[in-house]
Amino acid sequence: MSDFIKYLFIFPCLWCANSFAITQTQWDGNFRVEELGEQLNDGSQVFLQYNLKIDSKNNRASLSMTTWHAGITCIGDYSLKINSDVLALYYNG
């Protein structure tokens, strides 16, 4: 009987400690994508490098970019939502 009482006490303590732990999602981490674009008149080639850092625990993502000859960028902070295993990013600025 004493073993039963001991486990009865330990199990809820372990469950409470683990029930509030936030696990990482499959998207968490740092990601890099490199792209080579069209060749320009001067012989150089457009280069784009996107660096995406996703932190689902804090519900945010951050995009930085290295580029030559690209006028439009989408760098900045994003909020994110995970719905039905789909990650959606919303631009914050």
Tab-separated table of C-alpha atoms in Angstrom:
chain	number	residue	atom	x	y	z
A	1	MET	CA	0.000	0.000	0.000
A	2	SER	CA	2.833	2.418	0.749
A	3	ASP	CA	4.237	1.976	-2.793
A	4	PHE	CA	0.840	2.842	-4.225
A	5	ILE	CA	0.663	6.033	-2.164
A	6	LYS	CA	4.216	6.952	-3.176
A	7	TYR	CA	3.397	6.592	-6.892
A	8	LEU	CA	0.083	8.334	-6.393
A	9	PHE	CA	2.020	11.351	-5.107
A	10	ILE	CA	4.854	11.270	-7.669
A	11	PHE	CA	2.731	10.872	-10.802
A	12	PRO	CA	0.707	14.112	-10.390
A	13	CYS	CA	3.900	16.042	-9.637
A	14	LEU	CA	5.540	14.797	-12.829
A	15	TRP	CA	2.406	15.414	-14.853
A	16	CYS	CA	2.100	18.995	-13.602
A	17	ALA	CA	5.743	19.713	-14.342
A	18	ASN	CA	5.465	18.417	-17.895
A	19	SER	CA	2.016	19.693	-18.750
A	20	PHE	CA	3.275	23.273	-19.025
A	21	ALA	CA	6.368	22.474	-21.058
A	22	ILE	CA	6.225	24.008	-24.518
A	23	THR	CA	7.686	21.801	-27.178
A	24	GLN	CA	9.231	23.042	-30.362
A	25	THR	CA	7.373	22.567	-33.599
A	26	GLN	CA	8.751	21.159	-36.804
A	27	TRP	CA	9.259	24.737	-38.029
A	28	ASP	CA	11.405	26.078	-35.186
A	29	GLY	CA	14.952	26.968	-36.069
A	30	ASN	CA	17.078	28.983	-38.456
A	31	PHE	CA	16.621	28.481	-42.178
A	32	ARG	CA	18.514	29.848	-45.178
A	33	VAL	CA	17.489	29.886	-48.819
A	34	GLU	CA	19.768	31.118	-51.600
A	35	GLU	CA	18.562	32.017	-55.069
A	36	LEU	CA	20.382	33.063	-58.209
A	37	GLY	CA	18.309	35.237	-60.501
A	38	GLU	CA	18.684	36.573	-64.003
A	39	GLN	CA	21.947	37.747	-65.511
A	40	LEU	CA	22.238	41.512	-65.822
A	41	ASN	CA	23.664	43.617	-68.676
A	42	ASP	CA	26.963	44.085	-66.848
A	43	GLY	CA	27.445	40.305	-66.626
A	44	SER	CA	26.635	40.034	-62.928
A	45	GLN	CA	23.849	37.841	-61.653
A	46	VAL	CA	21.107	38.697	-59.171
A	47	PHE	CA	21.725	36.995	-55.817
A	48	LEU	CA	19.210	36.612	-52.984
A	49	GLN	CA	19.755	35.003	-49.594
A	50	TYR	CA	16.844	34.754	-47.155
A	51	ASN	CA	17.512	34.008	-43.473
A	52	LEU	CA	14.381	33.011	-41.577
A	53	LYS	CA	14.358	32.478	-37.816
A	54	ILE	CA	11.185	30.864	-36.464
A	55	ASP	CA	10.340	30.820	-32.749
A	56	SER	CA	6.884	29.323	-32.232
A	57	LYS	CA	7.206	29.515	-28.437
A	58	ASN	CA	7.053	33.314	-28.715
A	59	ASN	CA	4.767	33.252	-31.770
A	60	ARG	CA	7.198	35.152	-33.984
A	61	ALA	CA	9.497	34.858	-36.939
A	62	SER	CA	12.146	37.184	-38.300
A	63	LEU	CA	13.324	37.456	-41.900
A	64	SER	CA	16.596	39.034	-42.958
A	65	MET	CA	17.922	39.191	-46.473
A	66	THR	CA	21.191	39.647	-48.330
A	67	THR	CA	20.800	40.742	-51.925
A	68	TRP	CA	22.494	42.375	-54.859
A	69	HIS	CA	20.348	44.173	-57.434
A	70	ALA	CA	16.991	43.335	-55.839
A	71	GLY	CA	14.785	46.317	-55.148
A	72	ILE	CA	11.925	44.676	-53.270
A	73	THR	CA	12.577	43.089	-49.901
A	74	CYS	CA	10.275	41.605	-47.309
A	75	ILE	CA	12.617	41.791	-44.332
A	76	GLY	CA	11.212	42.323	-40.866
A	77	ASP	CA	9.241	40.636	-38.148
A	78	TYR	CA	6.336	38.281	-38.631
A	79	SER	CA	3.757	36.818	-36.299
A	80	LEU	CA	2.789	33.251	-36.968
A	81	LYS	CA	-0.157	30.926	-36.632
A	82	ILE	CA	-0.172	27.171	-36.909
A	83	ASN	CA	-3.488	25.809	-38.112
A	84	SER	CA	-4.006	22.213	-39.249
A	85	ASP	CA	-0.240	21.665	-39.610
A	86	VAL	CA	0.067	24.723	-41.880
A	87	LEU	CA	2.371	27.558	-40.843
A	88	ALA	CA	1.055	31.017	-41.761
A	89	LEU	CA	3.283	34.097	-41.478
A	90	TYR	CA	1.827	37.605	-41.069
A	91	TYR	CA	4.062	40.620	-41.730
A	92	ASN	CA	4.421	42.999	-38.762
A	93	GLY	CA	6.888	45.420	-40.337
